[in-house]
Amino acid sequence: MGLIVQKFGGTSVGSVERIKAVAQRVKQTVVQGNSVVVVVSAMGKSTDTLVQLAQGVSSNPCRREMDMLLSTGEQVSISLLSMALQELGQPAISLTGAQVGIVTEPEHTRARILHIATERLERHLNEGKVVVVAGFQGTSNTSDLEVTTLGRGGSDTSAVALAAALNAEKCEIYTDVAGVLTTDPRLVEKAQLMEEITCEEMLELASLGANVLHPRAVEIARNYGVQMAVRSSWTDEPGTQIISTGTQPKTLTDLELGRPVDAVHFDLNQAKVALLHVTDRPGVAAGLFGELANQHLDVDLIIQSIHDGNSNDIAFTVAQDCCDRVEAVATAFSANLPTGPASEVLVEPKVAKVSIVGAGIIGRPQIAAQMFQTLSDLDINLQMISTSEVNVSCTIAAADCERATKALCDVFEVTSSSIDSGISLPDYPIPPVRGVALDLEQAQLAIRNVPDHPGMAAHIFQVLAKRNISVDMIIQSQRSRQVEGQITRDIAFTVAEGDLEVAQGLLLDLSRSLGCGEVASDSAIAKVSIVGIGMLGQPGVAAQMFVALAQQKINIQMIATSEIRVSCVVAQEDGSTALQAIHKAFGLEG
């Protein structure tokens, strides 16, 4: 047996009775021969109560004082749980984040962990005590030793960081649900419990709005090889195992601020196919990719730009050796489309895909902007852009691949590059899709008629990154227009709905200064996504998703993919229906 870190959320410690039940569970773990560190959140809704108190005395509470206030909630929980353990005869001691030695950057209300001094923790564990730690908090690395909090999901982050620092056998996250489900059970009654899921899949699902775990916690687990489990506080069931294939680094310095990019991947065996002026109606993507799947033709990146009038563009990449067959399918499909704008098939038989990969990309919009700027500095034009939380991919001219890869390796301090996806598949059968997620809090932005030359994407996304606005789906249209003698394209992307007003204002200023066209926005959208490492190398997974939407007569407004994720933007009113249809289509109801 070994060291186990257990984390209990606010619901699990929401009353005296529940705290006593947690104490019983913790003691049982000790009796089984384990050393235990327990991380707890504030009781029930007490954090909300503290926020209301602050708002009652100040219209704009100081962030430093908010940290001082909110950090008290966890101190109530840890002291009561420690008392409950002692009442059971189990030696225990409660420690705040500062007492534990959780050191953070000096950023109030959203600090990231730099390192954890484990000497005191290890001393108490060696004395046979359960150490009960206040989650969500730490102390700054400045001489003033300011109290800091970690922001949303902070207790999850504290727990996994402690597990990494102590090289724990496992980190168990106890919640009020049975584990990680295939989708939101409030929207799909037959959502099923997953027995296991990889960190890569969990990162995608967490970033797409699955509220069981915060992406920062999964990021640490992935980076440091922490094995996790999500379990119910009310049963002894094993829950969901979250499998990490990472290895423990030698140092945990700058624990959350380390290298954000793990690797630069490249693939020279790519060809690009684009259908321009495709009729904008339900079923078009389903028909195209369904026919490709019927011909056993595998597709890599897929992007569908925002509509232009009553048409839009679809572009995708395939392996070079099947380019001719794909072109034939696309041409025949285009010719058989119903009456509408004259569609056009463009083929570029040799392109390269260059990607940066890393869990540290999450929540750091400057990383994608830095990639675009690096390529711009080399005068390399971006043909396609596709993003996920842990991957940013661009297609470029094949002749530019070598110098692009070298420059990105230098900028992100990665010593080698690879043509792999970087994802390890298990040696047993797995479903192509693990889970389906719905995000109703996204907004869509587009800037029209962006001059088509290197550096434009870099400029746009650097401006947004400076305001800490994270961008999700990024799509550059394949269709070009000549405006005042200059070739232009549209760039569209999604942001959190709360960032829409600021982002739109920045784009309007940019459009005027760069000579671009209209800035369009739409907050009435929903993003529905499928996630699964089993879709790697399996033709037809995206097509199956598109068919499920077409059968419900749901029109797809945007498409973006990564190796293990396919996301579609649809009308907000269609979001729940889309989720339910896709969940059923992949047989996730059990």
XYZ file of C-alpha atoms in Angstrom:
590
model
C 0.000 0.000 0.000
C 1.139 3.594 -0.447
C 0.259 7.250 -0.249
C -3.178 8.336 -1.461
C -4.447 11.893 -1.882
C -8.208 12.232 -1.490
C -10.176 15.336 -2.389
C -13.719 16.064 -1.179
C -15.800 18.867 -2.674
C -18.131 21.269 -0.935
C -21.193 19.007 -1.232
C -19.291 16.119 0.364
C -18.486 18.228 3.456
C -21.676 20.297 3.400
C -22.900 19.341 6.895
C -21.668 17.874 10.175
C -23.135 14.500 9.235
C -21.345 14.496 5.895
C -18.064 15.527 7.471
C -18.394 12.569 9.846
C -19.075 10.277 6.867
C -15.944 11.584 5.106
C -13.924 10.958 8.271
C -15.130 7.343 8.296
C -14.107 6.882 4.653
C -10.676 8.412 5.260
C -10.060 6.238 8.301
C -11.048 3.144 6.324
C -8.386 4.054 3.747
C -5.798 4.321 6.526
C -6.859 0.980 8.012
C -6.170 -0.582 4.607
C -2.527 0.356 5.094
C -2.297 3.711 3.306
C -0.920 7.078 4.257
C -3.514 9.736 3.409
C -3.526 13.409 2.552
C -7.042 14.867 2.364
C -7.866 18.047 0.454
C -11.236 19.661 1.112
C -13.269 22.522 -0.294
C -15.360 24.989 1.685
C -18.593 23.588 3.140
C -21.581 23.515 0.794
C -22.458 26.972 -0.514
C -20.309 28.856 2.014
C -18.097 30.345 -0.710
C -21.197 31.851 -2.341
C -22.171 33.303 1.031
C -18.747 34.908 1.433
C -18.972 36.416 -2.068
C -22.398 37.879 -1.219
C -20.964 39.410 1.958
C -18.200 41.042 -0.047
C -20.662 42.419 -2.583
C -22.758 43.768 0.281
C -19.954 46.051 1.451
C -18.253 46.849 -1.858
C -19.414 47.298 -5.448
C -15.936 46.335 -6.683
C -14.162 44.205 -4.048
C -10.358 44.294 -4.077
C -8.937 41.014 -5.387
C -6.411 40.779 -2.547
C -9.139 41.113 0.086
C -11.303 38.603 -1.781
C -8.475 36.072 -1.438
C -8.220 36.799 2.291
C -11.972 36.341 2.627
C -12.523 33.276 0.440
C -9.557 31.363 1.894
C -11.369 31.241 5.247
C -14.040 28.890 3.895
C -11.647 25.944 3.544
C -10.202 26.578 7.002
C -13.581 25.786 8.551
C -13.743 22.494 6.632
C -10.227 21.299 7.451
C -10.505 21.995 11.163
C -13.875 20.212 11.471
C -12.699 17.194 9.459
C -9.520 16.960 11.519
C -11.609 17.009 14.709
C -13.920 14.319 13.298
C -10.926 12.071 12.522
C -9.467 12.591 15.981
C -12.856 11.672 17.484
C -12.553 8.328 15.639
C -9.131 7.763 17.172
C -7.266 8.624 13.982
C -4.409 11.139 14.492
C -4.877 14.080 12.120
C -3.728 17.643 11.623
C -5.243 20.452 9.561
C -3.025 22.764 7.513
C -3.729 25.804 5.377
C -2.185 26.169 1.943
C 0.532 28.395 3.407
C 1.340 25.910 6.186
C 1.578 23.068 3.679
C 4.027 25.065 1.581
C 1.938 25.605 -1.570
C 3.774 28.507 -3.226
C 2.097 30.348 -6.108
C 2.717 33.232 -8.440
C 1.598 36.607 -6.951
C -1.686 36.705 -8.889
C -4.769 37.150 -6.735
C -7.950 35.081 -7.393
C -6.337 33.018 -10.207
C -2.811 32.097 -9.120
C -0.936 29.120 -10.573
C 1.182 26.849 -8.383
C 4.958 27.233 -8.644
C 6.115 24.547 -6.221
C 5.206 22.720 -3.019
C 7.584 22.347 -0.063
C 6.722 18.837 1.150
C 8.966 18.574 4.249
C 6.244 19.342 6.803
C 3.724 17.138 5.029
C 6.133 14.199 4.981
C 6.994 14.694 8.663
C 3.340 14.516 9.727
C 2.714 11.503 7.472
C 5.697 9.699 8.996
C 4.146 10.368 12.419
C 1.088 8.393 11.296
C -1.191 11.405 10.941
C -3.743 12.123 8.265
C -2.940 15.567 6.890
C -6.059 17.590 6.075
C -5.221 20.382 3.633
C -7.202 23.461 2.661
C -7.689 23.319 -1.083
C -7.944 26.289 -3.442
C -5.258 28.367 -1.707
C -1.557 29.034 -1.326
C 0.878 31.813 -0.574
C 2.732 34.024 -3.008
C 6.442 33.684 -3.780
C 7.038 37.294 -2.733
C 8.545 38.515 0.542
C 5.081 39.678 1.669
C 3.766 36.067 1.660
C 0.370 37.127 0.360
C -2.561 34.709 0.605
C -3.587 33.661 -2.898
C -6.389 31.533 -4.311
C -6.268 29.365 -7.414
C -9.588 30.239 -9.009
C -12.283 27.915 -10.324
C -11.528 24.229 -9.707
C -8.807 25.209 -7.265
C -9.327 22.323 -4.842
C -8.985 19.772 -7.669
C -5.795 21.545 -8.706
C -4.445 21.537 -5.146
C -5.101 17.815 -4.762
C -3.427 16.721 -7.996
C -0.484 19.075 -7.405
C 0.053 17.556 -3.952
C -0.136 14.060 -5.449
C 2.519 15.041 -7.996
C 4.780 16.652 -5.386
C 4.514 13.652 -3.038
C 4.721 11.080 -5.865
C 1.474 9.597 -4.549
C 0.164 6.252 -5.728
C -3.190 7.788 -6.669
C -5.305 10.908 -6.383
C -9.001 10.231 -5.724
C -11.527 12.988 -6.461
C -14.785 12.433 -4.553
C -17.897 14.156 -5.890
C -21.678 13.882 -5.793
C -21.745 11.883 -9.065
C -20.666 8.292 -9.715
C -17.690 9.286 -11.884
C -17.178 10.593 -15.411
C -20.258 10.048 -17.602
C -20.525 9.876 -21.381
C -22.424 13.175 -21.351
C -24.424 15.497 -19.116
C -27.062 13.333 -17.350
C -29.330 16.365 -17.001
C -29.694 16.377 -20.796
C -29.411 12.653 -21.531
C -31.085 10.391 -18.988
C -29.238 7.300 -20.240
C -25.721 8.766 -19.924
C -23.373 5.959 -18.896
C -20.518 5.790 -16.414
C -17.093 5.282 -17.993
C -14.880 2.747 -16.249
C -11.765 4.527 -17.510
C -10.652 7.404 -19.695
C -7.241 8.742 -20.688
C -5.900 12.089 -19.527
C -5.922 13.293 -23.150
C -9.630 12.537 -23.502
C -10.419 13.977 -20.078
C -8.571 17.190 -20.939
C -10.740 17.665 -23.994
C -13.978 16.856 -22.144
C -13.069 19.046 -19.157
C -12.251 21.976 -21.415
C -15.551 21.469 -23.268
C -17.587 22.006 -20.115
C -17.678 18.612 -18.354
C -17.751 19.906 -14.778
C -16.479 16.799 -12.983
C -12.845 17.936 -13.153
C -11.136 21.215 -13.923
C -8.732 21.162 -16.917
C -5.865 22.515 -14.770
C -6.051 19.460 -12.525
C -6.023 17.102 -15.508
C -3.144 19.074 -17.020
C -0.989 18.447 -13.927
C -1.944 14.752 -13.874
C -0.970 14.397 -17.525
C 2.306 16.273 -17.135
C 3.454 14.441 -14.002
C 2.028 10.961 -14.503
C -0.511 11.169 -11.660
C -3.059 8.332 -11.707
C -6.522 9.624 -10.816
C -9.972 8.316 -10.020
C -13.281 10.168 -9.878
C -15.562 8.512 -7.327
C -18.854 9.066 -5.550
C -18.747 10.268 -1.960
C -21.825 8.169 -1.201
C -20.813 4.684 -2.411
C -17.808 2.374 -2.452
C -17.916 1.909 -6.237
C -14.566 2.375 -8.036
C -15.834 5.237 -10.224
C -13.833 6.263 -13.287
C -10.094 5.692 -13.554
C -8.235 8.469 -15.385
C -5.158 6.946 -16.964
C -2.003 9.020 -17.325
C 0.809 7.864 -19.584
C 3.089 10.691 -18.482
C 6.246 10.198 -16.469
C 7.280 12.022 -13.310
C 9.833 14.739 -14.179
C 12.924 15.117 -12.012
C 11.908 18.570 -10.848
C 8.593 20.102 -9.879
C 9.827 23.694 -10.044
C 7.286 25.983 -11.755
C 4.788 23.156 -11.389
C 1.988 24.921 -13.296
C 4.168 27.368 -15.184
C 6.542 24.953 -16.820
C 6.931 24.419 -20.539
C 3.446 24.795 -22.071
C 4.287 22.859 -25.252
C 5.450 19.250 -24.999
C 6.262 18.623 -28.640
C 6.137 19.890 -32.186
C 4.624 17.348 -34.570
C 4.826 17.448 -38.333
C 3.394 15.413 -41.178
C 4.635 15.795 -44.747
C 2.298 13.100 -46.074
C -0.693 15.437 -46.392
C -2.815 16.685 -49.267
C -5.509 19.335 -49.011
C -8.931 19.198 -50.659
C -11.379 22.101 -50.507
C -14.969 22.428 -51.706
C -15.888 26.063 -52.223
C -19.372 27.590 -52.525
C -21.085 24.526 -51.041
C -24.828 24.907 -50.459
C -25.418 25.835 -46.816
C -28.029 23.299 -45.723
C -28.290 20.270 -43.388
C -26.776 17.029 -44.666
C -24.025 18.331 -46.946
C -21.140 17.432 -44.617
C -22.828 14.124 -43.793
C -23.100 13.245 -47.476
C -19.530 14.203 -48.362
C -17.752 12.525 -45.470
C -20.142 9.584 -45.504
C -19.150 8.844 -49.112
C -15.453 9.164 -48.237
C -15.962 6.734 -45.341
C -17.766 4.299 -47.667
C -14.647 4.332 -49.834
C -12.493 3.684 -46.699
C -10.766 7.034 -47.163
C -9.519 8.465 -43.866
C -9.666 12.218 -43.275
C -7.424 14.138 -40.887
C -8.161 17.838 -40.346
C -11.633 19.113 -41.229
C -12.678 22.758 -41.213
C -15.911 24.356 -42.323
C -15.934 28.125 -42.324
C -18.856 30.396 -41.498
C -21.425 30.814 -44.235
C -21.156 33.526 -46.833
C -24.630 34.249 -48.149
C -26.236 30.866 -48.776
C -22.985 28.904 -49.146
C -19.842 28.034 -47.274
C -16.557 26.159 -47.740
C -15.378 22.765 -46.466
C -11.687 21.859 -46.475
C -9.904 18.764 -45.201
C -6.606 16.920 -45.403
C -5.914 13.319 -46.420
C -2.860 11.140 -46.999
C -1.118 11.981 -50.270
C -1.370 8.455 -51.685
C -5.179 8.611 -51.716
C -5.462 12.198 -52.962
C -6.621 11.237 -56.478
C -9.387 8.979 -55.155
C -10.545 11.654 -52.720
C -10.589 14.269 -55.466
C -12.770 11.987 -57.600
C -15.245 11.463 -54.744
C -15.350 15.188 -53.945
C -15.831 16.137 -57.597
C -18.672 13.629 -58.091
C -20.306 14.757 -54.849
C -20.033 18.423 -55.840
C -21.571 17.729 -59.259
C -24.591 16.043 -57.654
C -25.389 18.797 -55.165
C -28.869 20.332 -55.542
C -29.353 23.642 -57.274
C -27.310 26.363 -55.624
C -24.104 28.310 -56.163
C -21.625 26.660 -58.491
C -19.311 24.672 -56.220
C -15.616 24.272 -56.935
C -13.115 21.586 -55.910
C -9.542 22.700 -55.208
C -6.747 20.204 -54.574
C -3.251 20.832 -53.300
C -1.474 17.448 -53.506
C 1.463 18.302 -51.238
C 1.090 20.236 -48.002
C 2.555 19.848 -44.526
C 0.744 19.843 -41.212
C 2.653 21.361 -38.301
C 1.243 21.140 -34.779
C 2.156 22.221 -31.287
C 0.912 19.882 -28.571
C 0.773 20.355 -24.819
C -1.581 20.469 -21.864
C -0.097 23.848 -20.956
C -1.868 25.446 -23.925
C -5.084 25.420 -21.872
C -6.111 28.907 -20.796
C -3.017 30.534 -22.325
C -4.136 32.321 -25.486
C -0.647 33.718 -26.046
C 0.656 30.253 -27.008
C -1.304 30.003 -30.277
C -0.489 33.649 -31.021
C 3.200 32.884 -30.458
C 3.013 29.974 -32.919
C 1.396 32.170 -35.573
C 3.964 34.928 -34.994
C 6.867 32.473 -35.305
C 5.591 31.295 -38.678
C 4.902 34.873 -39.748
C 8.490 35.869 -38.931
C 9.576 33.199 -41.436
C 7.168 34.652 -44.013
C 5.187 31.377 -43.975
C 1.541 31.704 -44.918
C -1.067 29.636 -43.051
C -3.450 27.692 -45.295
C -5.629 25.994 -42.647
C -5.851 26.420 -38.884
C -7.488 23.930 -36.526
C -7.345 24.058 -32.746
C -8.289 22.213 -29.599
C -7.386 22.897 -25.970
C -4.158 20.889 -26.210
C -3.306 21.157 -29.912
C -2.892 23.910 -32.507
C -2.399 22.656 -36.084
C -1.664 24.594 -39.272
C -1.223 23.438 -42.825
C 1.567 25.162 -44.746
C 3.481 24.653 -47.993
C 5.475 21.390 -47.826
C 8.678 23.253 -48.729
C 8.353 25.319 -45.525
C 7.958 22.354 -43.155
C 11.574 21.879 -42.091
C 12.298 25.479 -41.160
C 8.860 25.887 -39.536
C 9.437 22.837 -37.355
C 12.912 23.967 -36.338
C 11.741 27.466 -35.453
C 8.817 26.190 -33.368
C 11.104 23.760 -31.540
C 13.437 26.652 -30.717
C 10.679 29.021 -29.593
C 8.933 26.488 -27.351
C 12.206 24.882 -26.177
C 11.307 21.454 -27.512
C 14.377 19.458 -28.485
C 12.754 17.100 -30.959
C 9.754 16.802 -33.211
C 7.692 13.836 -34.288
C 5.148 12.770 -36.893
C 3.198 10.942 -34.156
C -0.025 12.181 -32.635
C 1.718 11.759 -29.285
C -1.213 9.717 -27.968
C -0.699 6.151 -26.785
C -3.476 3.720 -27.683
C -4.218 0.850 -25.284
C -3.645 -2.727 -26.442
C -7.341 -3.627 -26.178
C -10.436 -2.558 -28.182
C -11.841 0.854 -27.301
C -14.877 2.721 -28.652
C -14.213 5.447 -31.224
C -15.995 8.011 -29.058
C -15.826 8.174 -25.262
C -17.991 11.179 -24.588
C -20.118 13.968 -26.045
C -20.081 17.525 -24.710
C -22.261 20.577 -25.195
C -21.143 24.149 -24.582
C -23.912 26.757 -24.601
C -21.683 29.586 -23.392
C -19.773 30.262 -26.599
C -20.037 33.098 -29.082
C -18.917 33.252 -32.695
C -16.873 36.078 -34.204
C -15.680 36.620 -37.762
C -13.565 39.281 -39.381
C -14.167 39.470 -43.128
C -11.738 40.296 -45.923
C -8.495 39.873 -43.980
C -5.501 40.483 -46.297
C -4.069 37.073 -47.198
C -0.414 37.408 -46.283
C 1.817 36.128 -43.456
C 1.320 37.700 -40.054
C -2.360 38.583 -40.151
C -3.514 35.692 -37.926
C -0.615 36.385 -35.564
C -1.608 40.032 -35.279
C -5.283 39.290 -34.629
C -4.714 36.661 -31.957
C -1.903 38.538 -30.211
C -4.280 41.448 -29.643
C -6.823 39.081 -28.087
C -4.149 37.258 -26.051
C -2.970 40.529 -24.500
C -6.477 40.899 -23.033
C -6.317 37.253 -21.871
C -9.170 36.242 -24.198
C -8.950 32.532 -24.933
C -9.990 31.485 -28.421
C -11.373 28.024 -29.124
C -12.229 27.054 -32.699
C -10.206 29.048 -35.243
C -11.121 28.705 -38.916
C -9.608 30.490 -41.882
C -11.796 30.338 -44.981
C -10.473 28.638 -48.092
C -12.398 30.963 -50.376
C -10.526 34.124 -51.316
C -11.821 37.458 -52.571
C -10.062 40.275 -54.324
C -10.742 43.576 -52.574
C -9.146 46.704 -54.009
C -6.546 44.590 -55.787
C -5.684 42.554 -52.679
C -6.442 38.858 -52.028
C -8.384 38.455 -48.771
C -9.928 35.674 -46.665
C -12.280 35.485 -43.678
C -11.122 34.374 -40.230
C -13.714 33.079 -37.769
C -13.400 31.768 -34.235
C -15.298 31.186 -31.016
C -14.770 32.761 -27.591
C -16.477 32.507 -24.231
C -19.748 34.429 -24.336
C -18.543 36.643 -21.487
C -15.603 37.818 -23.628
C -17.705 38.656 -26.692
C -18.167 42.383 -26.114
C -14.487 43.068 -25.437
C -13.321 40.802 -28.295
C -15.726 42.433 -30.732
C -14.452 45.882 -29.814
C -10.849 44.783 -30.358
C -11.726 43.315 -33.759
C -13.495 46.483 -34.860
C -10.372 48.508 -34.044
C -8.233 45.938 -35.854
C -10.471 45.912 -38.905
C -10.114 49.660 -39.285
C -6.333 49.655 -38.779
C -5.649 46.653 -41.043
C -8.092 47.546 -43.783
C -10.321 44.502 -43.229
C -14.048 44.215 -43.775
C -17.096 43.616 -41.591
C -16.875 42.165 -38.076
C -19.771 39.740 -37.541
C -20.843 38.136 -34.268
C -23.405 35.616 -33.052
C -24.015 34.679 -29.427
C -26.958 32.362 -30.168
C -24.771 29.340 -30.913
C -23.972 26.005 -29.326
C -20.841 23.913 -29.708
C -21.301 20.148 -29.650
C -18.232 17.902 -29.642
C -17.235 14.252 -29.653
C -14.032 13.076 -27.959
C -12.215 9.749 -28.150
C -8.738 8.401 -28.854
C -10.462 5.488 -30.592
C -11.228 7.697 -33.595
C -7.525 7.727 -34.524
C -7.182 5.903 -37.843
C -10.883 5.042 -38.031
C -12.581 6.465 -41.156
C -16.160 7.579 -40.818
C -16.329 8.811 -37.218
C -16.849 12.452 -38.189
C -19.313 11.365 -40.892
C -21.346 9.473 -38.298
C -21.595 12.644 -36.224
C -22.635 14.707 -39.240
C -25.284 12.132 -40.225
C -26.789 12.258 -36.732
C -27.162 16.047 -37.073
C -28.535 15.807 -40.618
C -31.209 13.328 -39.528
C -32.430 15.972 -37.072
C -32.279 18.601 -39.864
C -29.690 20.538 -37.857
C -27.459 22.788 -39.959
C -23.742 22.898 -39.157
C -22.329 26.418 -39.067
C -18.658 25.630 -38.354
C -16.532 22.469 -38.102
C -13.096 22.084 -36.511
C -11.197 18.923 -35.598
C -8.126 17.666 -33.787
C -6.780 14.111 -33.619
C -9.287 13.055 -30.932
C -12.019 15.658 -31.155
C -14.635 16.842 -33.661
C -16.553 20.031 -32.840
C -19.511 21.554 -34.658
C -21.175 24.906 -34.120
C -24.954 24.810 -34.482
C -27.799 27.144 -33.579
C -28.221 27.464 -29.819
C -31.822 26.266 -29.990
C -30.583 22.999 -31.550
C -27.866 22.324 -28.957
C -29.660 19.857 -26.677
C -31.213 17.967 -29.598
C -27.807 17.721 -31.264
C -26.202 16.349 -28.097
C -28.885 13.715 -27.619
C -28.796 12.610 -31.264
C -25.003 12.264 -31.349
C -24.870 10.437 -27.997
C -27.388 7.904 -29.295
C -25.688 7.570 -32.699
C -22.454 6.338 -31.112
C -24.212 3.788 -28.910
C -23.236 5.512 -25.670
C -26.543 4.781 -23.968
C -25.344 1.346 -22.895
